[in-house]
């Protein structure tokens, strides 16, 4: 049985699914398969119908002789290629956030802001039920579009989004987790105290260390404790024959991850 939802696609490629094409130069293209559709690039045309009904990993040749391999995108591929409004949380940070926030199936999570929905996609995939606050309506819509495209429309039922300012308060109570990616996470601390359940986890992703210290300061006079901050460095390696060494370039900085737990008053 093939799974038609976006959560666990398998079997032959079907119309309506996102697919990633990779060429010999490792250039990657994210497309959505459509009956009768065509992929156009500088190297000619590749009809979608050639791919629909085939398994992943097959090789195709465009009208001008360029060779492409077609596979379903992973969440990493998708985040790196999906349309972006705001800066996304990179896959190297999405993974650790899921573990640091201890996301589990059915976890009640408040996420803010939503941006392009990269982090949302990771949280939903791990089984979270998200209430999302996003101050910009265009970003709210963009995040929903990206989530639905990768995870399927059914996933949107677990993604209740609202256009609103999280600094003004949180309506939900008894939340398991609060996950933030916005400029002033310390403004959310007083609301988070009321919205989280005891033992609940607060995680904030912040690019600047000044934001981190301001957040720690705000938590010092609060019922939050066990606060820690980490950063995640990922270094790729070049492995080819006897040339085995770290890549010359790496993404040296994205953001710091600060997490704390709601303890007794
Ligand atoms: N984590 C997202 C990127 C978020 S970018 C991703 O992975 O794609 C930060 C977002 O926070 C922006 O969309 C911005 O509009 C939103 N934002 C900023 N301040 C906010 C506030 N006070 N309340 C809600 N959203 C806010």
mmCIF file of C-alpha atoms and ligand atoms in Angstrom:
data_model
loop_
_atom_site.group_PDB
_atom_site.id
_atom_site.type_symbol
_atom_site.label_atom_id
_atom_site.label_comp_id
_atom_site.label_asym_id
_atom_site.label_seq_id
_atom_site.Cartn_x
_atom_site.Cartn_y
_atom_site.Cartn_z
ATOM 1 C CA UNK A 1 0.000 0.000 0.000
ATOM 2 C CA UNK A 2 1.333 3.410 -0.890
ATOM 3 C CA UNK A 3 0.731 6.272 1.499
ATOM 4 C CA UNK A 4 -0.945 9.208 -0.225
ATOM 5 C CA UNK A 5 -0.413 11.698 2.603
ATOM 6 C CA UNK A 6 2.715 13.822 2.621
ATOM 7 C CA UNK A 7 3.810 12.430 5.994
ATOM 8 C CA UNK A 8 5.120 9.197 4.561
ATOM 9 C CA UNK A 9 5.097 9.094 0.803
ATOM 10 C CA UNK A 10 6.305 5.892 -0.810
ATOM 11 C CA UNK A 11 5.786 3.749 -3.893
ATOM 12 C CA UNK A 12 5.847 5.103 -7.439
ATOM 13 C CA UNK A 13 5.941 8.852 -8.060
ATOM 14 C CA UNK A 14 2.500 10.390 -8.482
ATOM 15 C CA UNK A 15 1.049 13.599 -9.855
ATOM 16 C CA UNK A 16 0.630 16.158 -7.067
ATOM 17 C CA UNK A 17 3.839 15.214 -5.263
ATOM 18 C CA UNK A 18 6.989 17.275 -4.882
ATOM 19 C CA UNK A 19 10.040 15.719 -6.529
ATOM 20 C CA UNK A 20 13.681 16.731 -6.523
ATOM 21 C CA UNK A 21 15.752 16.584 -9.690
ATOM 22 C CA UNK A 22 19.538 16.459 -9.375
ATOM 23 C CA UNK A 23 21.907 16.919 -12.321
ATOM 24 C CA UNK A 24 25.526 15.836 -12.759
ATOM 25 C CA UNK A 25 26.796 19.095 -11.290
ATOM 26 C CA UNK A 26 24.763 18.397 -8.143
ATOM 27 C CA UNK A 27 22.372 21.248 -8.945
ATOM 28 C CA UNK A 28 18.996 20.567 -7.389
ATOM 29 C CA UNK A 29 15.534 21.538 -8.535
ATOM 30 C CA UNK A 30 12.327 21.133 -6.546
ATOM 31 C CA UNK A 31 9.242 20.595 -8.707
ATOM 32 C CA UNK A 32 5.648 19.444 -8.210
ATOM 33 C CA UNK A 33 4.602 16.664 -10.561
ATOM 34 C CA UNK A 34 1.558 17.527 -12.692
ATOM 35 C CA UNK A 35 -0.089 15.351 -15.344
ATOM 36 C CA UNK A 36 1.040 16.760 -18.675
ATOM 37 C CA UNK A 37 3.493 19.162 -16.955
ATOM 38 C CA UNK A 38 7.022 19.987 -18.106
ATOM 39 C CA UNK A 39 10.240 20.836 -16.274
ATOM 40 C CA UNK A 40 12.078 23.591 -18.158
ATOM 41 C CA UNK A 41 15.700 24.531 -17.548
ATOM 42 C CA UNK A 42 18.601 25.861 -19.605
ATOM 43 C CA UNK A 43 19.231 22.234 -20.507
ATOM 44 C CA UNK A 44 15.868 21.755 -22.206
ATOM 45 C CA UNK A 45 12.595 20.117 -21.309
ATOM 46 C CA UNK A 46 11.708 17.043 -19.272
ATOM 47 C CA UNK A 47 8.034 15.959 -19.358
ATOM 48 C CA UNK A 48 6.585 15.085 -15.942
ATOM 49 C CA UNK A 49 4.719 12.152 -17.499
ATOM 50 C CA UNK A 50 8.050 10.351 -17.956
ATOM 51 C CA UNK A 51 8.507 10.342 -14.176
ATOM 52 C CA UNK A 52 4.915 9.779 -13.015
ATOM 53 C CA UNK A 53 4.393 6.082 -12.328
ATOM 54 C CA UNK A 54 8.116 5.328 -11.948
ATOM 55 C CA UNK A 55 9.976 4.489 -8.743
ATOM 56 C CA UNK A 56 12.388 6.977 -7.146
ATOM 57 C CA UNK A 57 16.020 7.043 -8.204
ATOM 58 C CA UNK A 58 15.493 6.650 -11.962
ATOM 59 C CA UNK A 59 17.571 8.624 -14.457
ATOM 60 C CA UNK A 60 16.014 10.824 -17.180
ATOM 61 C CA UNK A 61 17.366 12.770 -20.112
ATOM 62 C CA UNK A 62 16.073 16.238 -21.011
ATOM 63 C CA UNK A 63 15.425 17.348 -24.608
ATOM 64 C CA UNK A 64 18.965 18.776 -24.753
ATOM 65 C CA UNK A 65 20.642 15.716 -23.299
ATOM 66 C CA UNK A 66 21.073 16.719 -19.636
ATOM 67 C CA UNK A 67 20.792 13.782 -17.243
ATOM 68 C CA UNK A 68 18.639 14.124 -14.098
ATOM 69 C CA UNK A 69 17.914 11.783 -11.215
ATOM 70 C CA UNK A 70 14.446 12.068 -9.644
ATOM 71 C CA UNK A 71 13.819 11.334 -5.947
ATOM 72 C CA UNK A 72 11.335 12.588 -3.388
ATOM 73 C CA UNK A 73 12.818 15.499 -1.410
ATOM 74 C CA UNK A 74 13.764 14.888 2.211
ATOM 75 C CA UNK A 75 12.816 17.531 4.767
ATOM 76 C CA UNK A 76 16.382 18.885 4.413
ATOM 77 C CA UNK A 77 16.051 19.174 0.625
ATOM 78 C CA UNK A 78 12.660 20.771 1.000
ATOM 79 C CA UNK A 79 13.716 23.409 3.544
ATOM 80 C CA UNK A 80 16.722 24.405 1.450
ATOM 81 C CA UNK A 81 14.681 24.720 -1.750
ATOM 82 C CA UNK A 82 11.206 25.855 -0.685
ATOM 83 C CA UNK A 83 10.044 29.458 -1.259
ATOM 84 C CA UNK A 84 11.152 31.726 1.582
ATOM 85 C CA UNK A 85 9.840 34.992 2.878
ATOM 86 C CA UNK A 86 11.741 35.233 6.143
ATOM 87 C CA UNK A 87 15.082 33.576 6.928
ATOM 88 C CA UNK A 88 14.462 29.915 7.750
ATOM 89 C CA UNK A 89 15.804 27.765 10.548
ATOM 90 C CA UNK A 90 18.322 25.510 8.802
ATOM 91 C CA UNK A 91 17.984 21.730 8.962
ATOM 92 C CA UNK A 92 21.100 21.487 11.165
ATOM 93 C CA UNK A 93 19.196 23.456 13.824
ATOM 94 C CA UNK A 94 15.712 22.037 13.179
ATOM 95 C CA UNK A 95 16.951 18.552 14.161
ATOM 96 C CA UNK A 96 18.459 19.595 17.524
ATOM 97 C CA UNK A 97 15.442 21.813 18.303
ATOM 98 C CA UNK A 98 13.162 18.766 18.020
ATOM 99 C CA UNK A 99 15.317 16.898 20.537
ATOM 100 C CA UNK A 100 15.992 19.831 22.874
ATOM 101 C CA UNK A 101 12.274 20.648 22.945
ATOM 102 C CA UNK A 102 11.610 16.924 23.380
ATOM 103 C CA UNK A 103 8.838 16.976 20.775
ATOM 104 C CA UNK A 104 6.602 13.906 20.853
ATOM 105 C CA UNK A 105 3.516 12.801 18.905
ATOM 106 C CA UNK A 106 0.541 14.782 20.164
ATOM 107 C CA UNK A 107 2.651 17.415 21.965
ATOM 108 C CA UNK A 108 0.737 20.702 22.298
ATOM 109 C CA UNK A 109 3.145 23.294 20.951
ATOM 110 C CA UNK A 110 2.881 27.071 20.630
ATOM 111 C CA UNK A 111 5.172 28.243 17.845
ATOM 112 C CA UNK A 112 5.939 31.891 17.003
ATOM 113 C CA UNK A 113 6.801 33.419 14.506
ATOM 114 C CA UNK A 114 6.150 31.107 11.633
ATOM 115 C CA UNK A 115 8.230 32.795 8.905
ATOM 116 C CA UNK A 116 8.462 30.382 5.985
ATOM 117 C CA UNK A 117 7.356 27.346 7.981
ATOM 118 C CA UNK A 118 10.650 25.435 7.974
ATOM 119 C CA UNK A 119 10.666 24.828 11.709
ATOM 120 C CA UNK A 120 6.893 24.170 11.625
ATOM 121 C CA UNK A 121 7.474 21.424 9.067
ATOM 122 C CA UNK A 122 9.957 19.711 11.384
ATOM 123 C CA UNK A 123 7.711 20.043 14.434
ATOM 124 C CA UNK A 124 4.676 18.656 12.578
ATOM 125 C CA UNK A 125 6.662 15.778 11.189
ATOM 126 C CA UNK A 126 7.693 14.848 14.709
ATOM 127 C CA UNK A 127 4.001 14.733 15.644
ATOM 128 C CA UNK A 128 3.430 18.110 17.302
ATOM 129 C CA UNK A 129 0.019 19.768 17.290
ATOM 130 C CA UNK A 130 0.870 23.386 16.640
ATOM 131 C CA UNK A 131 -0.840 26.611 17.505
ATOM 132 C CA UNK A 132 1.122 29.179 15.503
ATOM 133 C CA UNK A 133 1.200 32.954 16.073
ATOM 134 C CA UNK A 134 2.604 35.006 13.201
ATOM 135 C CA UNK A 135 2.408 38.776 13.032
ATOM 136 C CA UNK A 136 2.446 39.024 9.220
ATOM 137 C CA UNK A 137 -0.479 37.586 7.278
ATOM 138 C CA UNK A 138 1.651 37.004 4.149
ATOM 139 C CA UNK A 139 4.100 34.900 6.194
ATOM 140 C CA UNK A 140 1.291 32.984 7.861
ATOM 141 C CA UNK A 141 -0.049 32.067 4.415
ATOM 142 C CA UNK A 142 3.433 31.283 3.061
ATOM 143 C CA UNK A 143 4.160 28.979 6.004
ATOM 144 C CA UNK A 144 0.852 27.147 5.462
ATOM 145 C CA UNK A 145 1.578 26.777 1.747
ATOM 146 C CA UNK A 146 5.002 25.265 2.428
ATOM 147 C CA UNK A 147 3.735 22.922 5.130
ATOM 148 C CA UNK A 148 0.846 21.704 2.946
ATOM 149 C CA UNK A 149 3.093 21.237 -0.052
ATOM 150 C CA UNK A 150 5.572 19.016 1.761
ATOM 151 C CA UNK A 151 3.472 17.259 4.396
ATOM 152 C CA UNK A 152 0.155 17.174 2.506
ATOM 153 C CA UNK A 153 -3.094 19.032 3.167
ATOM 154 C CA UNK A 154 -4.085 16.681 5.998
ATOM 155 C CA UNK A 155 -1.129 17.963 8.083
ATOM 156 C CA UNK A 156 -2.723 21.426 8.139
ATOM 157 C CA UNK A 157 -5.305 20.099 10.610
ATOM 158 C CA UNK A 158 -2.476 19.915 13.152
ATOM 159 C CA UNK A 159 -1.379 23.462 12.263
ATOM 160 C CA UNK A 160 -3.747 26.076 13.724
ATOM 161 C CA UNK A 161 -2.285 29.420 12.741
ATOM 162 C CA UNK A 162 -3.318 32.936 13.698
ATOM 163 C CA UNK A 163 -2.163 36.373 12.608
ATOM 164 C CA UNK A 164 -1.239 38.001 15.901
ATOM 165 C CA UNK A 165 1.525 39.394 18.060
ATOM 166 C CA UNK A 166 2.780 36.898 20.618
ATOM 167 C CA UNK A 167 4.284 39.731 22.724
ATOM 168 C CA UNK A 168 0.704 40.707 23.634
ATOM 169 C CA UNK A 169 -0.152 37.368 25.188
ATOM 170 C CA UNK A 170 -0.940 33.695 24.638
ATOM 171 C CA UNK A 171 -4.518 32.424 24.894
ATOM 172 C CA UNK A 172 -3.660 28.717 25.157
ATOM 173 C CA UNK A 173 -2.990 27.100 28.515
ATOM 174 C CA UNK A 174 -1.510 23.771 29.557
ATOM 175 C CA UNK A 175 0.891 23.762 26.596
ATOM 176 C CA UNK A 176 3.645 21.171 26.528
ATOM 177 C CA UNK A 177 6.140 23.308 24.607
ATOM 178 C CA UNK A 178 6.741 26.857 23.421
ATOM 179 C CA UNK A 179 9.112 27.251 20.480
ATOM 180 C CA UNK A 180 10.145 30.748 19.399
ATOM 181 C CA UNK A 181 12.016 32.261 16.501
ATOM 182 C CA UNK A 182 11.497 36.010 16.746
ATOM 183 C CA UNK A 183 13.546 39.092 17.671
ATOM 184 C CA UNK A 184 12.593 39.584 21.365
ATOM 185 C CA UNK A 185 11.883 36.216 22.997
ATOM 186 C CA UNK A 186 12.197 37.757 26.488
ATOM 187 C CA UNK A 187 8.915 39.582 25.834
ATOM 188 C CA UNK A 188 7.232 36.169 25.709
ATOM 189 C CA UNK A 189 8.562 34.933 29.077
ATOM 190 C CA UNK A 190 5.733 36.422 31.231
ATOM 191 C CA UNK A 191 3.083 34.943 28.903
ATOM 192 C CA UNK A 192 4.863 31.598 28.673
ATOM 193 C CA UNK A 193 4.720 31.250 32.475
ATOM 194 C CA UNK A 194 0.926 31.158 32.278
ATOM 195 C CA UNK A 195 0.588 29.226 29.040
ATOM 196 C CA UNK A 196 2.934 26.304 29.712
ATOM 197 C CA UNK A 197 2.177 23.421 32.017
ATOM 198 C CA UNK A 198 4.583 22.683 34.869
ATOM 199 C CA UNK A 199 7.674 20.940 33.513
ATOM 200 C CA UNK A 200 6.916 22.322 30.057
ATOM 201 C CA UNK A 201 9.802 23.348 27.838
ATOM 202 C CA UNK A 202 10.564 26.772 26.389
ATOM 203 C CA UNK A 203 12.954 26.976 23.431
ATOM 204 C CA UNK A 204 14.102 30.095 21.612
ATOM 205 C CA UNK A 205 16.251 30.322 18.506
ATOM 206 C CA UNK A 206 18.194 33.629 18.426
ATOM 207 C CA UNK A 207 20.908 34.734 15.991
ATOM 208 C CA UNK A 208 22.590 37.197 18.375
ATOM 209 C CA UNK A 209 24.218 36.525 21.745
ATOM 210 C CA UNK A 210 22.818 39.828 23.059
ATOM 211 C CA UNK A 211 19.335 38.342 22.578
ATOM 212 C CA UNK A 212 20.482 35.262 24.488
ATOM 213 C CA UNK A 213 21.705 37.207 27.509
ATOM 214 C CA UNK A 214 18.584 39.347 27.589
ATOM 215 C CA UNK A 215 16.464 36.184 27.531
ATOM 216 C CA UNK A 216 18.461 34.603 30.382
ATOM 217 C CA UNK A 217 18.064 37.822 32.380
ATOM 218 C CA UNK A 218 14.289 37.787 31.889
ATOM 219 C CA UNK A 219 14.121 34.191 33.055
ATOM 220 C CA UNK A 220 16.166 34.824 36.191
ATOM 221 C CA UNK A 221 13.295 36.433 38.059
ATOM 222 C CA UNK A 222 10.753 33.930 36.762
ATOM 223 C CA UNK A 223 9.608 30.364 37.490
ATOM 224 C CA UNK A 224 11.735 29.178 34.567
ATOM 225 C CA UNK A 225 14.837 27.230 35.513
ATOM 226 C CA UNK A 226 17.418 24.819 34.117
ATOM 227 C CA UNK A 227 18.175 27.369 31.371
ATOM 228 C CA UNK A 228 20.918 26.473 28.913
ATOM 229 C CA UNK A 229 22.185 27.786 25.604
ATOM 230 C CA UNK A 230 23.921 25.809 22.868
ATOM 231 C CA UNK A 231 24.991 26.364 19.302
ATOM 232 C CA UNK A 232 25.247 23.651 16.699
ATOM 233 C CA UNK A 233 28.184 23.565 14.284
ATOM 234 C CA UNK A 234 28.047 21.266 11.297
ATOM 235 C CA UNK A 235 31.124 20.762 9.128
ATOM 236 C CA UNK A 236 30.856 18.923 5.844
ATOM 237 C CA UNK A 237 33.692 16.745 4.533
ATOM 238 C CA UNK A 238 35.025 16.339 1.038
ATOM 239 C CA UNK A 239 35.568 12.625 0.429
ATOM 240 C CA UNK A 240 37.013 11.645 -2.922
ATOM 241 C CA UNK A 241 39.626 8.905 -3.262
ATOM 242 C CA UNK A 242 42.585 9.910 -1.092
ATOM 243 C CA UNK A 243 41.433 13.529 -0.911
ATOM 244 C CA UNK A 244 39.610 13.251 2.380
ATOM 245 C CA UNK A 245 39.404 16.501 4.287
ATOM 246 C CA UNK A 246 36.920 18.984 5.730
ATOM 247 C CA UNK A 247 35.135 21.202 3.192
ATOM 248 C CA UNK A 248 36.832 24.564 2.720
ATOM 249 C CA UNK A 249 33.644 26.451 3.504
ATOM 250 C CA UNK A 250 31.015 25.993 6.150
ATOM 251 C CA UNK A 251 28.073 27.886 7.570
ATOM 252 C CA UNK A 252 29.839 29.209 10.648
ATOM 253 C CA UNK A 253 26.846 30.743 12.368
ATOM 254 C CA UNK A 254 23.086 30.576 12.273
ATOM 255 C CA UNK A 255 21.568 30.954 15.732
ATOM 256 C CA UNK A 256 21.812 30.031 19.404
ATOM 257 C CA UNK A 257 19.325 27.639 20.979
ATOM 258 C CA UNK A 258 18.211 28.591 24.485
ATOM 259 C CA UNK A 259 15.980 26.272 26.443
ATOM 260 C CA UNK A 260 14.474 26.244 29.927
ATOM 261 C CA UNK A 261 11.758 24.470 31.897
ATOM 262 C CA UNK A 262 8.804 25.807 33.810
ATOM 263 C CA UNK A 263 9.327 24.936 37.478
ATOM 264 C CA UNK A 264 7.435 25.817 40.683
ATOM 265 C CA UNK A 265 6.851 29.510 41.475
HETATM 266 N N1 LIG B 1 11.217 29.720 12.134
HETATM 267 C C1 LIG B 1 10.785 30.245 10.848
HETATM 268 C C2 LIG B 1 11.358 31.613 10.557
HETATM 269 C C3 LIG B 1 10.832 32.690 11.472
HETATM 270 S S1 LIG B 1 11.412 34.294 11.020
HETATM 271 C C4 LIG B 1 11.157 29.236 9.766
HETATM 272 O O1 LIG B 1 11.865 28.280 10.064
HETATM 273 O O2 LIG B 1 10.749 29.386 8.606
HETATM 274 C C5 LIG B 1 10.695 35.247 12.289
HETATM 275 C C6 LIG B 1 9.195 35.458 12.144
HETATM 276 O O3 LIG B 1 8.699 36.010 13.341
HETATM 277 C C7 LIG B 1 8.806 36.408 11.012
HETATM 278 O O4 LIG B 1 7.897 35.777 10.176
HETATM 279 C C8 LIG B 1 8.154 37.566 11.757
HETATM 280 O O5 LIG B 1 7.101 38.177 11.023
HETATM 281 C C9 LIG B 1 7.643 36.902 13.015
HETATM 282 N N2 LIG B 1 7.443 37.754 14.179
HETATM 283 C C10 LIG B 1 8.262 38.751 14.598
HETATM 284 N N3 LIG B 1 7.768 39.297 15.724
HETATM 285 C C11 LIG B 1 6.629 38.641 16.026
HETATM 286 C C12 LIG B 1 5.657 38.750 17.081
HETATM 287 N N4 LIG B 1 5.804 39.676 18.027
HETATM 288 N N5 LIG B 1 4.610 37.892 17.093
HETATM 289 C C13 LIG B 1 4.474 36.972 16.123
HETATM 290 N N6 LIG B 1 5.344 36.826 15.100
HETATM 291 C C14 LIG B 1 6.413 37.647 15.043
#
